[in-house]
XYZ file of C-alpha atoms in Angstrom:
300
model
C 25.506 49.400 -36.038
C 25.281 52.142 -38.631
C 28.163 53.773 -40.482
C 27.993 57.329 -41.900
C 27.683 57.204 -45.708
C 30.767 59.427 -46.102
C 32.898 56.729 -44.434
C 31.535 53.763 -46.434
C 33.851 54.546 -49.366
C 36.918 54.011 -47.141
C 35.752 50.649 -45.790
C 37.192 48.520 -48.671
C 40.606 50.196 -48.403
C 40.754 49.634 -44.646
C 39.611 46.033 -45.108
C 42.305 45.214 -47.680
C 45.041 46.752 -45.527
C 43.938 44.809 -42.448
C 43.148 41.491 -44.174
C 46.508 41.455 -45.937
C 48.325 41.308 -42.588
C 46.849 37.910 -41.718
C 49.666 35.962 -43.386
C 52.213 38.278 -41.749
C 50.730 37.670 -38.294
C 50.683 33.923 -38.885
C 54.327 33.988 -39.953
C 55.283 35.628 -36.657
C 53.211 33.272 -34.489
C 53.334 29.791 -36.007
C 56.956 28.960 -35.100
C 55.869 28.828 -31.439
C 52.477 27.084 -31.606
C 50.526 24.555 -33.665
C 48.100 26.052 -36.197
C 44.731 24.813 -34.923
C 45.689 25.621 -31.332
C 46.670 29.115 -32.467
C 43.272 29.508 -34.120
C 41.479 28.152 -31.025
C 43.200 30.630 -28.690
C 42.552 33.404 -31.198
C 38.835 32.544 -31.322
C 38.501 32.397 -27.528
C 40.175 35.790 -27.122
C 37.997 37.204 -29.889
C 34.841 35.924 -28.198
C 35.840 37.760 -25.023
C 36.424 40.994 -26.937
C 33.103 40.782 -28.766
C 31.244 39.961 -25.556
C 32.670 43.122 -23.982
C 31.698 45.191 -27.044
C 28.178 43.747 -26.977
C 27.599 44.926 -23.405
C 29.328 48.285 -23.923
C 27.270 49.152 -27.019
C 24.162 47.281 -25.824
C 23.972 45.380 -29.087
C 20.756 43.583 -29.915
C 20.904 39.803 -29.580
C 19.622 37.851 -32.593
C 16.566 35.669 -32.611
C 17.142 31.891 -32.373
C 16.828 31.509 -36.150
C 19.215 34.427 -36.798
C 21.700 32.976 -34.289
C 21.567 29.626 -36.087
C 22.246 31.303 -39.429
C 25.248 33.106 -37.918
C 26.594 29.843 -36.534
C 26.438 28.358 -40.025
C 27.986 31.451 -41.633
C 30.811 31.412 -39.085
C 31.525 27.741 -39.697
C 31.824 28.487 -43.429
C 33.504 31.916 -43.527
C 35.884 31.399 -40.610
C 36.006 27.727 -39.670
C 36.272 26.150 -43.127
C 38.451 28.934 -44.545
C 40.979 29.229 -41.712
C 40.949 25.523 -40.898
C 41.305 24.559 -44.559
C 44.183 26.952 -45.212
C 46.124 25.923 -42.115
C 45.474 22.215 -42.728
C 46.719 22.525 -46.316
C 49.916 24.196 -45.139
C 50.313 21.644 -42.345
C 50.050 18.851 -44.924
C 53.002 20.320 -46.839
C 51.183 22.325 -49.521
C 53.251 25.519 -49.932
C 51.561 28.673 -48.710
C 51.879 30.252 -52.168
C 50.104 27.336 -53.855
C 47.422 27.344 -51.150
C 46.880 31.050 -51.690
C 46.548 30.564 -55.450
C 43.843 27.938 -54.936
C 41.970 30.053 -52.379
C 42.468 33.034 -54.708
C 39.837 31.497 -56.980
C 37.225 32.705 -54.483
C 36.015 35.824 -56.357
C 35.387 33.842 -59.537
C 33.636 31.031 -57.639
C 31.562 33.538 -55.666
C 30.464 35.308 -58.849
C 29.535 32.011 -60.510
C 27.614 30.820 -57.447
C 25.820 34.159 -57.173
C 24.843 33.888 -60.840
C 23.611 30.296 -60.407
C 21.860 30.654 -57.040
C 20.551 34.212 -56.837
C 20.256 35.339 -60.444
C 22.686 38.186 -59.767
C 24.159 39.149 -63.129
C 27.525 40.567 -64.124
C 28.340 42.609 -67.188
C 30.961 41.399 -69.663
C 33.598 43.880 -68.406
C 33.020 42.609 -64.868
C 33.582 38.992 -65.936
C 36.733 40.151 -67.713
C 37.818 41.928 -64.538
C 37.315 38.782 -62.464
C 39.441 36.755 -64.870
C 42.152 39.421 -65.043
C 42.203 39.645 -61.273
C 42.565 35.870 -61.000
C 45.459 35.944 -63.471
C 47.066 38.717 -61.441
C 46.776 36.668 -58.227
C 48.385 33.672 -59.933
C 51.263 35.818 -61.229
C 51.896 37.503 -57.865
C 51.829 34.334 -55.794
C 53.353 32.083 -58.436
C 56.282 34.354 -59.273
C 58.419 32.994 -56.465
C 57.532 29.320 -56.867
C 60.051 26.807 -58.185
C 58.393 23.960 -60.113
C 59.112 20.471 -58.879
C 60.261 21.385 -55.368
C 57.242 20.004 -53.491
C 54.976 16.983 -53.550
C 51.244 17.512 -54.063
C 49.237 15.522 -51.524
C 45.563 14.928 -52.239
C 44.505 15.680 -48.654
C 46.274 19.049 -48.787
C 44.584 20.003 -52.050
C 41.201 18.920 -50.643
C 41.796 21.069 -47.550
C 42.483 24.108 -49.741
C 39.308 23.351 -51.687
C 37.364 23.248 -48.407
C 38.711 26.719 -47.626
C 37.803 28.000 -51.088
C 34.265 26.619 -51.114
C 33.705 27.541 -47.462
C 34.422 31.245 -47.776
C 32.662 31.479 -51.153
C 29.457 29.787 -50.009
C 29.696 31.504 -46.615
C 29.788 34.936 -48.250
C 26.609 34.162 -50.190
C 24.984 32.590 -47.135
C 25.709 35.647 -44.998
C 24.301 37.930 -47.695
C 21.149 35.794 -47.959
C 20.440 35.063 -44.286
C 22.438 37.678 -42.342
C 20.157 40.643 -43.064
C 18.848 42.370 -39.949
C 21.410 40.783 -37.630
C 23.526 43.106 -35.498
C 27.174 43.003 -36.599
C 28.524 42.545 -33.074
C 26.197 39.806 -31.846
C 26.174 38.143 -35.261
C 29.968 37.991 -35.300
C 29.933 36.603 -31.746
C 27.901 33.591 -32.872
C 30.107 33.186 -35.951
C 33.228 32.982 -33.795
C 31.476 30.662 -31.354
C 30.984 28.011 -34.042
C 34.546 28.571 -35.272
C 35.945 28.081 -31.770
C 34.086 24.784 -31.470
C 35.514 23.616 -34.822
C 39.062 24.614 -33.872
C 38.718 22.892 -30.469
C 37.776 19.629 -32.190
C 40.698 19.928 -34.628
C 43.239 20.950 -31.994
C 42.316 18.296 -29.421
C 41.993 15.648 -32.113
C 45.154 16.324 -34.143
C 47.668 18.339 -32.082
C 49.708 18.189 -28.873
C 48.751 21.799 -27.905
C 52.281 22.651 -26.762
C 52.939 26.411 -26.714
C 56.107 28.499 -26.346
C 54.908 31.890 -25.103
C 57.409 33.975 -27.036
C 56.852 37.774 -27.330
C 56.427 37.381 -31.093
C 53.607 34.880 -30.529
C 51.886 37.173 -28.032
C 52.178 40.140 -30.385
C 50.902 38.075 -33.315
C 47.918 36.844 -31.296
C 46.968 40.365 -30.223
C 47.144 41.601 -33.811
C 45.253 38.608 -35.217
C 42.492 39.203 -32.653
C 42.107 42.987 -32.791
C 43.363 43.695 -36.311
C 41.837 40.712 -38.120
C 39.133 38.924 -36.134
C 37.597 42.149 -34.816
C 38.320 45.026 -37.189
C 38.727 43.290 -40.568
C 35.811 40.873 -40.089
C 33.437 43.652 -39.008
C 34.418 45.541 -42.159
C 33.858 42.397 -44.271
C 30.394 41.825 -42.780
C 29.606 45.498 -43.375
C 30.674 45.258 -47.032
C 28.595 42.112 -47.526
C 25.592 43.900 -46.041
C 26.054 47.039 -48.136
C 27.192 45.632 -51.505
C 26.804 42.846 -54.036
C 28.702 39.699 -53.092
C 30.660 39.535 -56.359
C 31.848 43.123 -55.897
C 32.839 42.407 -52.290
C 34.734 39.268 -53.326
C 36.700 41.217 -55.934
C 38.453 43.156 -53.170
C 40.236 39.950 -52.181
C 42.249 40.297 -55.397
C 44.043 43.256 -53.837
C 45.143 41.289 -50.770
C 48.052 39.284 -52.328
C 49.769 42.368 -53.830
C 49.455 44.278 -50.553
C 50.713 41.250 -48.625
C 53.699 40.997 -50.998
C 54.542 44.653 -50.360
C 54.301 44.108 -46.585
C 56.549 41.032 -46.807
C 59.082 43.063 -48.828
C 59.032 45.804 -46.205
C 59.106 43.575 -43.090
C 61.147 40.584 -44.271
C 63.133 41.949 -47.219
C 61.404 39.717 -49.781
C 62.110 41.189 -53.223
C 59.421 41.674 -55.853
C 60.055 40.362 -59.357
C 58.903 42.009 -62.561
C 56.376 39.192 -62.926
C 54.964 39.937 -59.452
C 54.697 43.648 -60.216
C 52.873 42.833 -63.462
C 50.495 40.570 -61.533
C 49.772 43.377 -59.083
C 48.887 45.710 -61.939
C 46.552 43.087 -63.458
C 44.846 42.470 -60.099
C 44.279 46.182 -59.499
C 42.925 46.665 -63.028
C 40.670 43.639 -62.638
C 39.155 45.073 -59.458
C 38.653 48.380 -61.274
C 36.696 46.641 -64.036
C 34.475 44.848 -61.529
C 33.748 47.964 -59.490
C 33.407 50.457 -62.359
C 29.802 51.658 -62.596
C 27.876 50.768 -65.707
C 27.517 53.540 -68.255
C 23.929 54.824 -68.423
C 22.178 53.549 -71.514
C 20.928 56.151 -73.959
C 17.221 56.145 -74.216
C 15.728 56.506 -77.662
C 13.345 59.380 -78.124
C 9.655 58.674 -78.461
C 7.890 59.411 -81.756
């Protein structure tokens, strides 16, 4: 699938707007269903949608080795991330604390890219990553009350699985996903995720569901808005850009999510949260700002 160059510049904006609604959709759906079962149903519906798209657009199926790489990438980017986040919340780690831990992803991705691929970042970009991380902590930590929850080691480990999974998965997809069609590649990614969620749901949950209209609406949005649209945009950004630059866009997600929660649920924004938003936006700007051309000295 090819995208006109004129539209590439709008892909990050669309991705941030869509990705930020994931927590909102989960908030609507989780009162009526267990988390891993919700993810399993979401993956199965998503597989059906992608299968239809594959036949409509006659997408090219990957080779066996490419399919295997996509299975691994899906297990990391989707399975470990979603499963880790939902497990951490299930084991009583507050969503805000979980988000702060997972919010370390851009820094971890940049460090891993530097260690594994030799991809370098300029000093302003490293400063932008750190400022963005500080902004995420301020936005998500502004509403936390110290001492009102108990930290459980298994919950923290689950959040770490999510953090490492999406960070390593982003690098893995960049390294081994080249040449794979976005539609068929995503199909294999969701296939491995569905298998992971089936094991978790059948092993840990009762799978009882109350089919409330809010759950149905949340599922439809999580499938078409997140699993289809947002993930295709993410895979496109990974294919077109450096992984550290792609990861920096995740800094914008918490501020946008906070604005959506204020609009939909009346959650007020503190001065500290607004300051964190400004830091996150400025951090992303530093990471994405092109390097100034070096002045070449004249030859004698």
